[in-house]
Amino acid sequence: TEIEIEDAKVDGDGGELALEQCLLKFDLNKNNYLLAGLFIPRIGIINENHLPNTFNGNDRHIVERMVIPSTWRELGIGYYGNTNKIPGLNWSLALMNGLNAEGISGGRGLRDARFEGRDASASNLALSGALLYYNSGLRMQVSTYYGGTVGLTPRAADSLGLDSGPFGTPVSLSEFDIQYSKKGFTFKGLGVICAIPDADKLNTAYASNAPESMIGFMAELGYNLLETSKWKEKELILFARYESMDLMHKVPANGIKDDLYKQDYIIAGLSYLPIRNVAIKLDWKHVKTGEPNPALIFAPNPNDPAYEPVNNFYQLGFAYSF
């Protein structure tokens, strides 16, 4: 189990007390196991490994928050395995509850469509699978997801013009990522595409301006400045990361494209890990976006300042896992 408390406490003004994972694991043999419960599928780089001492910079990879809605957890069953015949090759398959169609929207993508173990229905399902390969400092993975979004009765779904059933009104997502480390140098790269082919039906039903597709990619290079020093058991990582995404890459005929969600990021800085569980982070974040579509700004306030498509942030953070 993994329980999280967000915003330090839970009260009427906010915060969250939640089970992030709660599962049973059944070992079949030393290479294969089954799991069941609330778990995190193997998708992307940070979905499974999202603690703040495992990534550079104060923010998680933006592409993996907005296109891949990490941390993404659902109820289901999974099979994980590997083989001695091909050392380093691992695979996973999972059957989970699907998404909530009402939560899919332009600019937010799938984030608000996750059930996260609450109010989920087995009326709509999803499949995910991943192939993962390790070899010394190399880690490569390809993963995919396909699932339905309408957990309603056929009559209720039909009244909204949506397709019900286990995989009705589907969403698909595929990603490839690679990580490599050697002699203090590290490289990370990821590309992802998400398709929502029935976005026009979602827009008719919920007026959510859902996109037909979203895309994103990122690349990061880092070097441990202490690699050849007498303090090599510690880490002082100088890094730079570029991320680009378009959350409204393609919109249906009844959607409105908003270039506000075509975004580029440059993040650079230092991560100092005096011990493995603690990180002190300093970074600069450069953000560039498209101009917001005025057709989506209802009753604009004449006193609002002009929108700035380019912004810079300086961030200092202290992270630990326990």
Coordinates of N, CA, C and O in Angstrom, one line a residue, residues 118-220:
R118 N -11.9 5.4 -7.5 CA -13.2 5.9 -6.9 C -14.3 6.0 -8.0 O -14.1 6.6 -9.1
D119 N -15.5 5.4 -7.7 CA -16.6 5.5 -8.6 C -16.4 4.9 -10.0 O -17.1 5.1 -10.9
A120 N -15.4 4.0 -10.1 CA -15.1 3.4 -11.4 C -16.1 2.3 -11.6 O -16.7 1.7 -10.7
S121 N -16.4 2.0 -12.9 CA -17.4 1.0 -13.2 C -16.7 0.0 -14.2 O -16.0 0.4 -15.0
A122 N -17.0 -1.3 -14.0 CA -16.5 -2.3 -14.9 C -17.3 -2.3 -16.2 O -17.1 -3.1 -17.1
S123 N -18.2 -1.3 -16.4 CA -18.9 -1.2 -17.7 C -18.1 -0.8 -18.8 O -18.3 -1.1 -20.0
N124 N -17.0 -0.1 -18.5 CA -16.0 0.3 -19.6 C -14.6 -0.1 -19.1 O -14.3 0.1 -17.9
L125 N -13.8 -0.7 -19.9 CA -12.6 -1.3 -19.6 C -11.4 -0.7 -20.4 O -11.6 0.0 -21.4
A126 N -10.2 -1.0 -20.0 CA -9.0 -0.6 -20.7 C -7.9 -1.7 -20.6 O -7.9 -2.4 -19.7
L127 N -7.1 -1.7 -21.7 CA -6.0 -2.6 -21.7 C -4.7 -1.7 -21.8 O -4.7 -0.7 -22.5
S128 N -3.7 -2.2 -21.1 CA -2.4 -1.5 -21.3 C -1.3 -2.6 -21.4 O -1.4 -3.7 -20.8
G129 N -0.2 -2.3 -22.1 CA 0.9 -3.2 -22.2 C 2.2 -2.5 -22.4 O 2.2 -1.3 -22.9
A130 N 3.3 -3.1 -22.0 CA 4.6 -2.5 -22.1 C 5.7 -3.5 -22.3 O 5.6 -4.6 -21.8
L131 N 6.7 -3.2 -23.1 CA 7.9 -3.9 -23.2 C 9.0 -3.0 -22.7 O 9.2 -1.9 -23.2
L132 N 9.8 -3.6 -21.8 CA 10.9 -2.8 -21.2 C 12.2 -3.6 -21.3 O 12.2 -4.8 -21.0
Y133 N 13.3 -2.9 -21.7 CA 14.5 -3.6 -21.9 C 15.6 -2.9 -21.1 O 15.8 -1.6 -21.3
Y134 N 16.4 -3.6 -20.3 CA 17.5 -3.1 -19.6 C 18.8 -3.7 -20.1 O 18.8 -4.9 -20.4
N135 N 19.8 -2.9 -20.2 CA 21.2 -3.5 -20.5 C 22.2 -2.5 -20.0 O 22.4 -1.4 -20.6
S136 N 22.8 -2.8 -18.9 CA 23.8 -1.9 -18.2 C 23.1 -0.6 -18.0 O 22.2 -0.5 -17.3
G137 N 23.7 0.5 -18.6 CA 23.1 1.8 -18.3 C 22.0 2.2 -19.3 O 21.5 3.4 -19.2
L138 N 21.5 1.3 -20.1 CA 20.5 1.6 -21.1 C 19.1 1.0 -20.6 O 19.0 -0.1 -20.1
R139 N 18.1 1.9 -20.8 CA 16.7 1.5 -20.4 C 15.8 2.0 -21.6 O 15.7 3.2 -21.8
M140 N 15.1 1.1 -22.3 CA 14.2 1.4 -23.3 C 12.8 0.8 -23.1 O 12.8 -0.3 -22.6
Q141 N 11.8 1.6 -23.4 CA 10.5 1.1 -23.1 C 9.5 1.6 -24.2 O 9.6 2.7 -24.7
V142 N 8.6 0.7 -24.6 CA 7.4 1.1 -25.4 C 6.2 0.6 -24.7 O 6.1 -0.5 -24.2
S143 N 5.2 1.5 -24.6 CA 4.0 1.1 -23.9 C 2.8 1.7 -24.6 O 2.9 2.7 -25.4
T144 N 1.6 1.1 -24.4 CA 0.4 1.5 -25.1 C -0.8 1.3 -24.2 O -0.8 0.4 -23.3
Y145 N -1.8 2.0 -24.5 CA -3.1 2.0 -23.7 C -4.3 2.1 -24.7 O -4.2 2.9 -25.6
Y146 N -5.3 1.4 -24.4 CA -6.5 1.5 -25.2 C -7.7 1.2 -24.3 O -7.7 0.1 -23.7
G147 N -8.7 2.1 -24.2 CA -9.8 1.9 -23.3 C -11.0 2.7 -23.6 O -11.0 3.7 -24.3
G148 N -12.1 2.2 -23.1 CA -13.4 2.9 -23.3 C -13.6 4.0 -22.3 O -12.8 4.1 -21.3
T149 N -14.5 4.9 -22.5 CA -14.7 6.1 -21.6 C -16.1 6.2 -21.1 O -16.4 7.2 -20.4
V150 N -17.0 5.4 -21.5 CA -18.4 5.6 -21.2 C -18.9 4.4 -20.3 O -19.3 3.3 -20.8
G151 N -19.0 4.6 -19.0 CA -19.4 3.6 -18.1 C -20.9 3.7 -17.8 O -21.3 3.7 -16.6
L152 N -21.7 4.0 -18.8 CA -23.2 4.2 -18.6 C -23.9 3.0 -19.2 O -23.4 2.2 -20.0
T153 N -25.2 3.0 -18.9 CA -26.1 2.0 -19.5 C -26.2 2.3 -21.0 O -26.1 3.5 -21.4
P154 N -26.5 1.4 -21.9 CA -26.7 1.7 -23.3 C -27.7 2.8 -23.5 O -27.5 3.6 -24.4
R155 N -28.8 2.8 -22.8 CA -29.8 3.8 -23.0 C -29.3 5.2 -22.6 O -29.5 6.2 -23.4
A156 N -28.6 5.3 -21.5 CA -28.1 6.6 -21.1 C -27.0 7.1 -22.0 O -27.0 8.3 -22.4
A157 N -26.2 6.2 -22.5 CA -25.1 6.6 -23.5 C -25.7 7.0 -24.8 O -25.3 8.0 -25.4
D158 N -26.8 6.3 -25.2 CA -27.4 6.6 -26.5 C -28.1 8.0 -26.4 O -28.1 8.7 -27.4
S159 N -28.6 8.3 -25.2 CA -29.3 9.6 -25.1 C -28.2 10.8 -25.3 O -28.6 11.9 -25.6
L160 N -27.0 10.5 -25.0 CA -25.9 11.5 -25.2 C -25.2 11.4 -26.5 O -24.3 12.1 -26.8
G161 N -25.6 10.4 -27.3 CA -24.9 10.2 -28.6 C -23.6 9.5 -28.5 O -22.7 9.7 -29.4
L162 N -23.3 8.8 -27.4 CA -22.0 8.1 -27.2 C -22.2 6.6 -27.3 O -23.3 6.1 -27.1
D163 N -21.1 6.0 -27.6 CA -21.0 4.5 -27.7 C -20.7 3.9 -26.4 O -19.6 4.3 -25.8
S164 N -21.5 3.0 -25.8 CA -21.2 2.4 -24.6 C -20.5 1.1 -24.9 O -20.0 0.8 -25.9
G165 N -20.5 0.2 -23.9 CA -19.8 -1.1 -24.0 C -18.4 -1.0 -23.5 O -17.9 0.1 -23.1
P166 N -17.7 -2.1 -23.3 CA -16.3 -2.1 -22.6 C -15.3 -1.1 -23.3 O -14.6 -0.5 -22.5
F167 N -15.3 -1.0 -24.6 CA -14.4 -0.1 -25.2 C -15.0 0.9 -26.1 O -14.5 1.4 -27.1
G168 N -16.2 1.3 -25.7 CA -17.0 2.4 -26.4 C -16.4 3.7 -26.3 O -15.9 4.1 -25.2
T169 N -16.5 4.6 -27.3 CA -16.0 6.0 -27.3 C -14.5 5.9 -26.8 O -14.2 6.5 -25.7
P170 N -13.6 5.3 -27.5 CA -12.3 4.9 -27.0 C -11.3 6.1 -26.9 O -11.4 7.1 -27.6
V171 N -10.2 5.8 -26.1 CA -9.0 6.6 -26.1 C -7.8 5.7 -26.2 O -7.8 4.6 -25.6
S172 N -6.9 6.1 -27.1 CA -5.7 5.3 -27.2 C -4.5 6.2 -26.9 O -4.5 7.4 -27.2
L173 N -3.4 5.6 -26.4 CA -2.2 6.4 -26.0 C -1.0 5.5 -26.2 O -1.0 4.3 -25.7
S174 N 0.0 6.0 -26.9 CA 1.2 5.2 -27.1 C 2.4 6.1 -26.8 O 2.4 7.2 -27.2
E175 N 3.5 5.5 -26.2 CA 4.7 6.2 -25.9 C 5.9 5.4 -26.1 O 5.9 4.1 -25.9
F176 N 7.0 6.0 -26.3 CA 8.4 5.4 -26.3 C 9.3 6.2 -25.5 O 9.3 7.5 -25.7
D177 N 10.1 5.6 -24.7 CA 11.0 6.4 -23.9 C 12.3 5.6 -23.8 O 12.4 4.4 -23.9
I178 N 13.4 6.4 -23.6 CA 14.8 5.8 -23.5 C 15.5 6.6 -22.4 O 15.4 7.8 -22.3
Q179 N 16.3 5.9 -21.6 CA 17.2 6.5 -20.7 C 18.6 5.8 -20.8 O 18.7 4.6 -21.0
Y180 N 19.6 6.6 -20.6 CA 21.0 6.0 -20.7 C 21.9 6.8 -19.8 O 21.8 8.0 -19.7
S181 N 22.7 6.0 -19.1 CA 23.7 6.7 -18.1 C 25.0 6.0 -18.2 O 25.1 4.7 -18.3
K182 N 26.1 6.8 -18.2 CA 27.4 6.2 -18.2 C 28.4 7.3 -17.8 O 28.4 8.4 -18.2
K183 N 29.2 6.9 -16.8 CA 30.3 7.8 -16.3 C 29.8 9.2 -15.9 O 30.4 10.2 -16.3
G184 N 28.7 9.2 -15.3 CA 28.2 10.5 -14.8 C 27.2 11.2 -15.7 O 26.5 12.1 -15.3
F185 N 27.2 10.8 -17.0 CA 26.3 11.4 -18.0 C 25.0 10.7 -18.0 O 25.0 9.4 -17.9
T186 N 23.9 11.4 -18.1 CA 22.6 10.8 -18.2 C 21.8 11.4 -19.4 O 22.0 12.6 -19.7
F187 N 21.0 10.6 -20.1 CA 20.1 11.1 -21.1 C 18.8 10.5 -20.9 O 18.6 9.3 -20.6
K188 N 17.7 11.3 -21.1 CA 16.3 10.8 -21.1 C 15.6 11.4 -22.3 O 15.8 12.6 -22.6
G189 N 14.8 10.6 -22.9 CA 14.0 11.0 -24.0 C 12.6 10.3 -24.0 O 12.6 9.1 -23.6
L190 N 11.6 11.0 -24.4 CA 10.2 10.4 -24.5 C 9.4 11.1 -25.6 O 9.5 12.3 -25.7
G191 N 8.6 10.3 -26.3 CA 7.6 10.8 -27.2 C 6.3 10.1 -27.0 O 6.3 8.9 -26.7
V192 N 5.2 10.8 -27.1 CA 3.9 10.3 -26.8 C 2.8 10.9 -27.7 O 2.9 12.0 -28.1
I193 N 1.8 10.0 -28.1 CA 0.7 10.5 -28.9 C -0.6 9.9 -28.3 O -0.6 8.7 -27.9
C194 N -1.6 10.7 -28.2 CA -2.9 10.3 -27.6 C -4.0 10.6 -28.6 O -4.0 11.7 -29.2
A195 N -4.8 9.6 -28.9 CA -5.9 9.8 -29.9 C -7.3 9.6 -29.2 O -7.5 8.7 -28.4
I196 N -8.2 10.6 -29.6 CA -9.6 10.5 -29.1 C -10.5 10.6 -30.3 O -10.9 11.7 -30.7
P197 N -10.7 9.5 -31.0 CA -11.3 9.6 -32.4 C -12.8 10.1 -32.3 O -13.3 10.6 -33.3
D198 N -13.5 9.9 -31.2 CA -14.9 10.4 -31.1 C -15.0 11.6 -30.3 O -16.0 11.9 -29.6
A199 N -14.0 12.5 -30.4 CA -14.0 13.8 -29.7 C -15.2 14.6 -30.0 O -15.8 15.3 -29.2
D200 N -15.6 14.5 -31.3 CA -16.8 15.3 -31.7 C -18.1 14.9 -30.9 O -18.9 15.7 -30.5
K201 N -18.2 13.6 -30.6 CA -19.3 13.1 -29.8 C -19.2 13.6 -28.4 O -20.2 14.0 -27.8
L202 N -18.0 13.6 -27.9 CA -17.8 14.2 -26.5 C -18.2 15.6 -26.4 O -18.8 16.1 -25.5
N203 N -17.8 16.4 -27.5 CA -18.1 17.8 -27.5 C -19.6 18.1 -27.6 O -20.2 19.0 -27.0
T204 N -20.3 17.2 -28.3 CA -21.8 17.4 -28.4 C -22.4 17.0 -27.1 O -23.4 17.7 -26.7
A205 N -21.9 16.0 -26.4 CA -22.5 15.6 -25.2 C -22.2 16.5 -24.0 O -23.1 16.8 -23.2
Y206 N -21.0 17.0 -23.9 CA -20.5 17.7 -22.7 C -20.0 19.1 -23.0 O -19.6 19.8 -22.0
A207 N -20.0 19.5 -24.2 CA -19.4 20.9 -24.6 C -18.1 21.1 -23.9 O -17.8 22.1 -23.3
S208 N -17.2 20.1 -24.1 CA -15.9 20.1 -23.4 C -14.7 20.5 -24.3 O -13.6 20.6 -23.8
N209 N -15.0 20.8 -25.5 CA -13.9 21.1 -26.5 C -12.8 20.1 -26.5 O -11.6 20.5 -26.5
A210 N -13.1 18.9 -26.4 CA -12.1 17.8 -26.4 C -11.4 17.7 -27.8 O -12.0 17.9 -28.8
P211 N -10.1 17.5 -27.7 CA -9.3 17.4 -29.0 C -9.4 15.9 -29.5 O -9.7 15.0 -28.8
E212 N -9.1 15.8 -30.8 CA -9.0 14.5 -31.4 C -7.6 13.8 -31.2 O -7.5 12.6 -31.1
S213 N -6.6 14.7 -31.0 CA -5.3 14.1 -30.7 C -4.4 15.1 -29.9 O -4.6 16.3 -30.0
M214 N -3.5 14.6 -29.1 CA -2.5 15.3 -28.3 C -1.2 14.7 -28.6 O -1.1 13.5 -28.7
I215 N -0.1 15.5 -28.6 CA 1.2 15.0 -28.8 C 2.2 15.7 -27.9 O 1.9 16.8 -27.4
G216 N 3.3 15.0 -27.6 CA 4.4 15.6 -26.8 C 5.7 14.9 -26.9 O 5.7 13.7 -27.2
F217 N 6.8 15.6 -26.6 CA 8.1 14.9 -26.5 C 9.0 15.7 -25.6 O 8.7 16.9 -25.3
M218 N 10.0 15.0 -25.0 CA 11.0 15.7 -24.2 C 12.3 15.0 -24.3 O 12.4 13.9 -24.7
A219 N 13.4 15.8 -24.1 CA 14.8 15.3 -24.1 C 15.5 16.0 -23.0 O 15.4 17.2 -22.8
E220 N 16.3 15.2 -22.2 CA 17.1 15.8 -21.1 C 18.5 15.2 -21.1 O 18.7 14.0 -21.3

